[in-house]
Structure formats: structure tokens, C-alpha cells
PDB file of C-alpha atoms and ligand atoms in Angstrom:
ATOM      1  CA  MET A   1       0.000   0.000   0.000  1.00 93.00           C
ATOM      2  CA  LEU A   2       1.278   3.421  -0.946  1.00 96.00           C
ATOM      3  CA  LEU A   3       0.535   6.655   0.938  1.00 97.00           C
ATOM      4  CA  ARG A   4       0.849   9.660  -1.362  1.00 98.00           C
ATOM      5  CA  PRO A   5      -0.541  13.147  -2.013  1.00 98.00           C
ATOM      6  CA  MET A   6      -3.969  13.213  -3.699  1.00 98.00           C
ATOM      7  CA  THR A   7      -4.152  14.360  -7.322  1.00 98.00           C
ATOM      8  CA  LEU A   8      -7.066  15.494  -9.476  1.00 98.00           C
ATOM      9  CA  ALA A   9      -7.027  12.038 -11.111  1.00 98.00           C
ATOM     10  CA  ASP A  10      -8.004  10.518  -7.730  1.00 98.00           C
ATOM     11  CA  VAL A  11     -11.094  12.641  -7.181  1.00 98.00           C
ATOM     12  CA  ASP A  12     -13.622  10.223  -8.754  1.00 98.00           C
ATOM     13  CA  GLN A  13     -12.470   7.375  -6.508  1.00 98.00           C
ATOM     14  CA  VAL A  14     -12.262   9.644  -3.469  1.00 98.00           C
ATOM     15  CA  GLU A  15     -15.852  10.725  -4.079  1.00 97.00           C
ATOM     16  CA  GLU A  16     -16.902   7.039  -4.192  1.00 97.00           C
ATOM     17  CA  ILE A  17     -15.270   6.452  -0.798  1.00 98.00           C
ATOM     18  CA  GLU A  18     -16.948   9.510   0.718  1.00 97.00           C
ATOM     19  CA  GLN A  19     -20.368   8.508  -0.686  1.00 97.00           C
ATOM     20  CA  VAL A  20     -20.318   5.180   1.123  1.00 97.00           C
ATOM     21  CA  SER A  21     -18.756   6.571   4.301  1.00 97.00           C
ATOM     22  CA  PHE A  22     -20.827   9.598   5.344  1.00 96.00           C
ATOM     23  CA  PRO A  23     -24.501  10.613   5.537  1.00 93.00           C
ATOM     24  CA  THR A  24     -23.551  13.945   3.954  1.00 93.00           C
ATOM     25  CA  PRO A  25     -20.440  13.284   1.875  1.00 95.00           C
ATOM     26  CA  TRP A  26     -18.225  15.988   0.496  1.00 95.00           C
ATOM     27  CA  PRO A  27     -19.056  16.488  -3.199  1.00 94.00           C
ATOM     28  CA  LYS A  28     -16.455  16.027  -5.888  1.00 95.00           C
ATOM     29  CA  ASN A  29     -16.031  19.758  -6.404  1.00 96.00           C
ATOM     30  CA  ALA A  30     -15.047  20.188  -2.739  1.00 97.00           C
ATOM     31  CA  PHE A  31     -11.990  17.996  -3.329  1.00 98.00           C
ATOM     32  CA  HIS A  32     -11.346  19.775  -6.599  1.00 97.00           C
ATOM     33  CA  TYR A  33     -11.386  23.088  -4.721  1.00 98.00           C
ATOM     34  CA  GLU A  34      -9.046  21.843  -1.974  1.00 98.00           C
ATOM     35  CA  LEU A  35      -6.564  20.580  -4.574  1.00 98.00           C
ATOM     36  CA  THR A  36      -6.599  23.616  -6.836  1.00 98.00           C
ATOM     37  CA  HIS A  37      -7.484  26.640  -4.698  1.00 97.00           C
ATOM     38  CA  ASN A  38      -6.608  25.981  -1.077  1.00 97.00           C
ATOM     39  CA  ARG A  39      -2.892  26.196  -0.487  1.00 95.00           C
ATOM     40  CA  HIS A  40      -3.491  25.468   3.195  1.00 96.00           C
ATOM     41  CA  ALA A  41      -5.031  22.064   2.437  1.00 98.00           C
ATOM     42  CA  LEU A  42      -3.038  18.875   2.716  1.00 98.00           C
ATOM     43  CA  CYS A  43      -4.795  16.119   0.742  1.00 98.00           C
ATOM     44  CA  TRP A  44      -3.462  12.547   0.785  1.00 98.00           C
ATOM     45  CA  VAL A  45      -4.663   9.106  -0.259  1.00 98.00           C
ATOM     46  CA  ALA A  46      -3.801   5.471   0.370  1.00 98.00           C
ATOM     47  CA  GLU A  47      -3.412   3.486  -2.838  1.00 98.00           C
ATOM     48  CA  TRP A  48      -3.747  -0.316  -2.898  1.00 97.00           C
ATOM     49  CA  ASN A  49      -1.639  -2.165  -5.469  1.00 95.00           C
ATOM     50  CA  GLU A  50      -2.256  -5.799  -6.481  1.00 94.00           C
ATOM     51  CA  PRO A  51       0.034  -7.357  -9.107  1.00 94.00           C
ATOM     52  CA  GLY A  52      -1.666  -7.306 -12.505  1.00 95.00           C
ATOM     53  CA  GLN A  53      -4.498  -5.023 -11.315  1.00 95.00           C
ATOM     54  CA  PRO A  54      -4.937  -1.268 -11.668  1.00 95.00           C
ATOM     55  CA  PRO A  55      -4.197   0.615  -8.435  1.00 96.00           C
ATOM     56  CA  VAL A  56      -7.218   1.374  -6.221  1.00 97.00           C
ATOM     57  CA  VAL A  57      -7.575   4.453  -4.026  1.00 98.00           C
ATOM     58  CA  VAL A  58      -8.747   2.984  -0.724  1.00 98.00           C
ATOM     59  CA  ALA A  59      -8.631   5.945   1.671  1.00 98.00           C
ATOM     60  CA  ASP A  60      -8.487   9.716   1.703  1.00 98.00           C
ATOM     61  CA  ILE A  61      -7.744  12.509   4.142  1.00 98.00           C
ATOM     62  CA  VAL A  62      -7.897  16.297   3.988  1.00 98.00           C
ATOM     63  CA  VAL A  63      -6.189  18.406   6.657  1.00 98.00           C
ATOM     64  CA  TRP A  64      -6.293  22.199   6.784  1.00 98.00           C
ATOM     65  CA  LEU A  65      -3.103  23.830   8.023  1.00 98.00           C
ATOM     66  CA  ILE A  66      -3.933  27.015   9.877  1.00 95.00           C
ATOM     67  CA  ILE A  67      -0.702  28.561  11.132  1.00 93.00           C
ATOM     68  CA  ASP A  68       0.390  26.035  13.800  1.00 97.00           C
ATOM     69  CA  GLU A  69      -2.830  24.002  13.793  1.00 98.00           C
ATOM     70  CA  ALA A  70      -3.775  20.912  11.765  1.00 98.00           C
ATOM     71  CA  HIS A  71      -7.567  20.658  11.413  1.00 98.00           C
ATOM     72  CA  ILE A  72      -8.768  17.319  10.073  1.00 98.00           C
ATOM     73  CA  GLY A  73     -11.508  17.988   7.527  1.00 97.00           C
ATOM     74  CA  THR A  74     -12.287  14.467   6.367  1.00 98.00           C
ATOM     75  CA  LEU A  75     -10.891  10.958   6.680  1.00 98.00           C
ATOM     76  CA  ALA A  76     -12.408   7.795   5.240  1.00 98.00           C
ATOM     77  CA  VAL A  77     -11.397   4.273   4.249  1.00 98.00           C
ATOM     78  CA  ARG A  78     -13.236   2.185   1.607  1.00 98.00           C
ATOM     79  CA  PRO A  79     -15.495  -0.243   3.500  1.00 97.00           C
ATOM     80  CA  GLY A  80     -13.889  -3.496   2.261  1.00 96.00           C
ATOM     81  CA  TYR A  81     -10.472  -2.236   3.373  1.00 97.00           C
ATOM     82  CA  ARG A  82     -11.309  -1.150   6.924  1.00 98.00           C
ATOM     83  CA  GLY A  83      -9.902  -2.719  10.065  1.00 97.00           C
ATOM     84  CA  GLN A  84      -6.440  -3.421   8.694  1.00 96.00           C
ATOM     85  CA  GLY A  85      -4.557  -0.314   9.783  1.00 97.00           C
ATOM     86  CA  ILE A  86      -5.042   1.853   6.693  1.00 98.00           C
ATOM     87  CA  GLY A  87      -6.890   4.686   8.464  1.00 98.00           C
ATOM     88  CA  GLU A  88      -4.268   4.749  11.180  1.00 98.00           C
ATOM     89  CA  ARG A  89      -1.359   4.894   8.751  1.00 98.00           C
ATOM     90  CA  LEU A  90      -2.962   7.587   6.591  1.00 98.00           C
ATOM     91  CA  LEU A  91      -3.865   9.747   9.606  1.00 98.00           C
ATOM     92  CA  ALA A  92      -0.327   9.357  10.958  1.00 98.00           C
ATOM     93  CA  GLN A  93       1.209  10.297   7.611  1.00 98.00           C
ATOM     94  CA  ALA A  94      -1.026  13.360   7.248  1.00 98.00           C
ATOM     95  CA  LEU A  95      -0.238  14.531  10.782  1.00 98.00           C
ATOM     96  CA  LEU A  96       3.451  13.926  10.159  1.00 97.00           C
ATOM     97  CA  GLU A  97       3.282  16.045   6.999  1.00 97.00           C
ATOM     98  CA  SER A  98       1.397  18.677   9.006  1.00 98.00           C
ATOM     99  CA  ALA A  99       4.138  18.701  11.661  1.00 97.00           C
ATOM    100  CA  ARG A 100       6.780  19.043   8.938  1.00 96.00           C
ATOM    101  CA  ALA A 101       4.818  22.032   7.599  1.00 96.00           C
ATOM    102  CA  GLY A 102       4.842  23.710  11.026  1.00 96.00           C
ATOM    103  CA  ALA A 103       1.761  22.405  12.843  1.00 97.00           C
ATOM    104  CA  THR A 104       2.281  21.815  16.549  1.00 97.00           C
ATOM    105  CA  HIS A 105      -1.174  20.505  17.446  1.00 98.00           C
ATOM    106  CA  ALA A 106      -4.310  19.070  15.815  1.00 98.00           C
ATOM    107  CA  LEU A 107      -8.053  19.221  16.191  1.00 98.00           C
ATOM    108  CA  LEU A 108     -11.149  17.640  14.684  1.00 98.00           C
ATOM    109  CA  GLU A 109     -14.876  17.170  15.039  1.00 98.00           C
ATOM    110  CA  VAL A 110     -16.349  13.661  15.138  1.00 98.00           C
ATOM    111  CA  ARG A 111     -19.965  12.470  15.394  1.00 97.00           C
ATOM    112  CA  ALA A 112     -20.865  11.596  18.974  1.00 97.00           C
ATOM    113  CA  SER A 113     -22.055   8.150  17.774  1.00 97.00           C
ATOM    114  CA  ASN A 114     -18.895   7.365  15.789  1.00 98.00           C
ATOM    115  CA  ARG A 115     -17.091   5.188  18.326  1.00 98.00           C
ATOM    116  CA  VAL A 116     -14.803   3.570  15.755  1.00 98.00           C
ATOM    117  CA  ALA A 117     -13.326   6.915  14.693  1.00 98.00           C
ATOM    118  CA  GLN A 118     -13.133   8.098  18.309  1.00 98.00           C
ATOM    119  CA  ASN A 119     -11.147   4.960  19.178  1.00 98.00           C
ATOM    120  CA  LEU A 120      -8.769   5.694  16.324  1.00 98.00           C
ATOM    121  CA  TYR A 121      -8.270   9.289  17.463  1.00 98.00           C
ATOM    122  CA  ARG A 122      -7.801   8.296  21.117  1.00 98.00           C
ATOM    123  CA  LYS A 123      -5.103   5.855  20.022  1.00 96.00           C
ATOM    124  CA  PHE A 124      -3.196   8.893  18.724  1.00 97.00           C
ATOM    125  CA  GLY A 125      -3.714  10.774  21.998  1.00 97.00           C
ATOM    126  CA  PHE A 126      -6.619  12.977  20.931  1.00 98.00           C
ATOM    127  CA  GLU A 127      -8.796  13.991  23.877  1.00 98.00           C
ATOM    128  CA  GLN A 128     -12.320  15.348  23.946  1.00 98.00           C
ATOM    129  CA  VAL A 129     -12.271  19.032  24.891  1.00 98.00           C
ATOM    130  CA  GLY A 130     -15.816  20.070  24.029  1.00 98.00           C
ATOM    131  CA  ILE A 131     -19.129  19.365  22.336  1.00 98.00           C
ATOM    132  CA  ARG A 132     -20.575  21.262  19.392  1.00 97.00           C
ATOM    133  CA  THR A 133     -24.319  20.851  19.820  1.00 97.00           C
ATOM    134  CA  ALA A 134     -26.297  19.785  16.713  1.00 96.00           C
ATOM    135  CA  TYR A 135     -23.172  20.387  14.626  1.00 95.00           C
ATOM    136  CA  TYR A 136     -24.309  18.005  11.862  1.00 94.00           C
ATOM    137  CA  SER A 137     -27.274  19.584  10.135  1.00 92.00           C
ATOM    138  CA  ASP A 138     -28.323  16.316   8.415  1.00 91.00           C
ATOM    139  CA  THR A 139     -29.169  14.490  11.654  1.00 92.00           C
ATOM    140  CA  GLN A 140     -28.786  17.257  14.252  1.00 95.00           C
ATOM    141  CA  GLU A 141     -26.161  15.077  15.882  1.00 96.00           C
ATOM    142  CA  ASP A 142     -23.619  16.599  18.255  1.00 97.00           C
ATOM    143  CA  ALA A 143     -19.927  16.693  17.377  1.00 97.00           C
ATOM    144  CA  LEU A 144     -17.231  15.914  19.888  1.00 98.00           C
ATOM    145  CA  LEU A 145     -14.383  18.393  19.558  1.00 98.00           C
ATOM    146  CA  MET A 146     -11.118  16.517  20.053  1.00 98.00           C
ATOM    147  CA  THR A 147      -7.591  17.871  20.199  1.00 98.00           C
ATOM    148  CA  LEU A 148      -4.098  16.452  20.134  1.00 98.00           C
ATOM    149  CA  PRO A 149      -2.015  19.020  22.023  1.00 97.00           C
ATOM    150  CA  ALA A 150       1.406  17.988  20.664  1.00 97.00           C
ATOM    151  CA  LEU A 151       2.389  16.379  17.366  1.00 97.00           C
ATOM    152  CA  ASP A 152       5.210  13.937  18.079  1.00 95.00           C
ATOM    153  CA  ALA A 153       6.963  13.411  14.737  1.00 95.00           C
ATOM    154  CA  ASP A 154       8.838  10.266  15.851  1.00 95.00           C
ATOM    155  CA  ARG A 155       5.663   8.527  17.061  1.00 95.00           C
ATOM    156  CA  LEU A 156       3.741   9.614  13.949  1.00 96.00           C
ATOM    157  CA  ALA A 157       6.496   8.255  11.710  1.00 95.00           C
ATOM    158  CA  GLU A 158       6.215   4.917  13.544  1.00 95.00           C
ATOM    159  CA  LEU A 159       2.415   4.813  13.204  1.00 95.00           C
ATOM    160  CA  ALA A 160       2.677   5.607   9.485  1.00 95.00           C
ATOM    161  CA  GLN A 161       4.778   2.468   8.883  1.00 94.00           C
ATOM    162  CA  PRO A 162       3.202  -0.860   7.891  1.00 90.00           C
ATOM    163  CA  GLY A 163       2.564  -3.437  10.620  1.00 78.00           C
TER     164      GLY A 163
HETATM  165  C1  COA B   1     -12.774   5.575  11.077  1.00 76.79           C
HETATM  166  C2  COA B   1     -12.012   4.893   9.942  1.00 76.79           C
HETATM  167  C3  COA B   1     -11.297   5.950   9.093  1.00 76.79           C
HETATM  168  C4  COA B   1     -10.948   3.943  10.552  1.00 76.79           C
HETATM  169  O1  COA B   1     -10.158   3.418   9.509  1.00 76.79           O
HETATM  170  P1  COA B   1      -9.664   1.895   9.533  1.00 76.79           P
HETATM  171  O2  COA B   1      -8.652   1.723   8.486  1.00 76.79           O
HETATM  172  O3  COA B   1     -10.828   0.980   9.494  1.00 76.79           O
HETATM  173  O4  COA B   1      -9.004   1.811  10.995  1.00 76.79           O
HETATM  174  P2  COA B   1      -7.680   1.018  11.406  1.00 76.79           P
HETATM  175  O5  COA B   1      -7.780  -0.393  10.919  1.00 76.79           O
HETATM  176  O6  COA B   1      -6.494   1.813  10.987  1.00 76.79           O
HETATM  177  O7  COA B   1      -7.806   0.999  12.988  1.00 76.79           O
HETATM  178  C5  COA B   1      -7.142   1.949  13.805  1.00 76.79           C
HETATM  179  C6  COA B   1      -7.833   2.028  15.145  1.00 76.79           C
HETATM  180  O8  COA B   1      -9.189   2.471  14.971  1.00 76.79           O
HETATM  181  C7  COA B   1     -10.044   1.828  15.928  1.00 76.79           C
HETATM  182  N1  COA B   1     -10.942   0.900  15.244  1.00 76.79           N
HETATM  183  C8  COA B   1     -10.884   0.511  13.943  1.00 76.79           C
HETATM  184  N2  COA B   1     -11.915  -0.321  13.652  1.00 76.79           N
HETATM  185  C9  COA B   1     -12.625  -0.454  14.796  1.00 76.79           C
HETATM  186  C10 COA B   1     -13.806  -1.177  15.128  1.00 76.79           C
HETATM  187  N3  COA B   1     -14.478  -1.922  14.224  1.00 76.79           N
HETATM  188  N4  COA B   1     -14.299  -1.071  16.395  1.00 76.79           N
HETATM  189  C11 COA B   1     -13.659  -0.323  17.306  1.00 76.79           C
HETATM  190  N5  COA B   1     -12.527   0.404  17.049  1.00 76.79           N
HETATM  191  C12 COA B   1     -12.017   0.314  15.812  1.00 76.79           C
HETATM  192  C13 COA B   1      -9.099   1.043  16.833  1.00 76.79           C
HETATM  193  O9  COA B   1      -8.665   1.902  17.862  1.00 76.79           O
HETATM  194  C14 COA B   1      -7.951   0.725  15.883  1.00 76.79           C
HETATM  195  O10 COA B   1      -6.756   0.442  16.553  1.00 76.79           O
HETATM  196  P3  COA B   1      -6.414  -1.092  16.964  1.00 76.79           P
HETATM  197  O11 COA B   1      -6.395  -1.852  15.670  1.00 76.79           O
HETATM  198  O12 COA B   1      -5.079  -1.013  17.615  1.00 76.79           O
HETATM  199  O13 COA B   1      -7.516  -1.556  17.847  1.00 76.79           O
HETATM  200  C15 COA B   1     -12.962   4.027   9.058  1.00 76.79           C
HETATM  201  O14 COA B   1     -13.691   3.154   9.899  1.00 76.79           O
HETATM  202  C16 COA B   1     -13.950   4.836   8.235  1.00 76.79           C
HETATM  203  O15 COA B   1     -13.646   5.222   7.115  1.00 76.79           O
HETATM  204  N6  COA B   1     -15.153   5.087   8.783  1.00 76.79           N
HETATM  205  C17 COA B   1     -16.194   5.851   8.070  1.00 76.79           C
HETATM  206  C18 COA B   1     -15.824   7.295   7.913  1.00 76.79           C
HETATM  207  C19 COA B   1     -15.508   7.947   9.256  1.00 76.79           C
HETATM  208  O16 COA B   1     -16.184   7.713  10.235  1.00 76.79           O
HETATM  209  N7  COA B   1     -14.457   8.779   9.261  1.00 76.79           N
HETATM  210  C20 COA B   1     -14.064   9.536  10.426  1.00 76.79           C
HETATM  211  C21 COA B   1     -14.805  10.828  10.437  1.00 76.79           C
HETATM  212  S1  COA B   1     -14.415  11.804  11.858  1.00 76.79           S
END
């Protein structure tokens, strides 16, 4: 599996992943905008390679770099590829790239019901620091606001490795 920056050629597959991952997925043009107009956006994908098969984009992440802060905008793994460490590696790589670009800490919003994602974030050291009430307009669900106060480049580099 290869972790690499997202390109415009990936956007169709990224949209597919988002469609099956979220009640209100980001539309294709949102990724197009991040790639072409937002110089503060860090957009990466995980690409799965099987011998003799075309490569498949299996996960995507967008992080906004705002001075010293990395704000995770979206992260999703294709359903058939979940539970094998891909989300963890891609998140680690994106946070590592964020640290290299000057971010010292990270934050994100996650649906209150999304225990799987919360587990992933807690594994990295993210802690809940607040609740945004009815943050998701589709279901009126609350968001947990989680922060990671310090980006540890050595640990992130380890988490980004296979195995
Ligand atoms: C959340 C998501 C990105 C995790 O990606 P993934 O590749 O399946 O996760 P990984 O295999 O890398 O697992 C990393 C950690 O996540 C947590 N986790 C993953 N699957 C889990 C499950 N089924 N139940 C509980 N915790 C789970 C665990 O803490 C796991 O660490 P561990 O293996 O040491 O226990 C993926 O489930 C997904 O795309 N979900 C839908 C979209 C979404 O919710 N995105 C997050 C928005 S905030």
C-alpha cells in the first residue's frame, strides 16, 4: 500500500469512498477546490496495489493547516479495506506532513455516535475538549471536539509504517 498526495485524477475514486462513508459526503467539487485553490489544504490518499491489477484508491484525508494548527476535515477508508490499519497509517502520515509544515497541534470534530473513529483518534492521543451541539445539520447530531495538544513526529512516523 502506498501513501501519497492526492491528485485530481483521484477525485472520482475519493468521491466514491466519501459517498459510502458519510450521511452527507463531500461532493467532488469540494476535493477539486481543496486541490486547486486551497494552499493550506493537505490532501493525501492510500493506494492499494495488487500485481496485474490497476491501483485502487482505498482511503483519503484532507487536513487544513492554519498557522500552527492541523484541522482534520475528512478521513475515510473504503469499507472493504477497513480494520487493517489503513486509516491509522494515513492519519499518521497526514499529521506527520502537518508537523513538517509547522503544525504543533491538531483538532477535529467527530460524530458523537462514531465510536470507531473516536477509538482511532484516542489511540493517537486525541482527547475530547468540548461538544458542538447539533453540529451536523443532516441528523442534528452533536460533534465531539477533540484535540491532540502535541504532534510527536517520531511517534507519527512509527504509526505511518506498515505493521
Ligand atoms: C474511522 C475509519 C477511518 C478507521 O479506519 P480503519 O482503516 O478501518 O481503521 P484502522 O484499521 O487503521 O484501525 C485503527 C484504530 O481504529 C479503531 N478501530 C478501527 N476499527 C474499529 C472497530 N471496528 N471497532 C472499534 N474500534 C475500531 C481502533 O482503535 C484501531 O486500533 P487497533 O487496531 O489497535 O484496535 C474508518 O472506519 C472509516 O472510514 N469510517 C467511516 C468514515 C468515518 O467515520 N471517518 C471519520 C470521520 S471523523
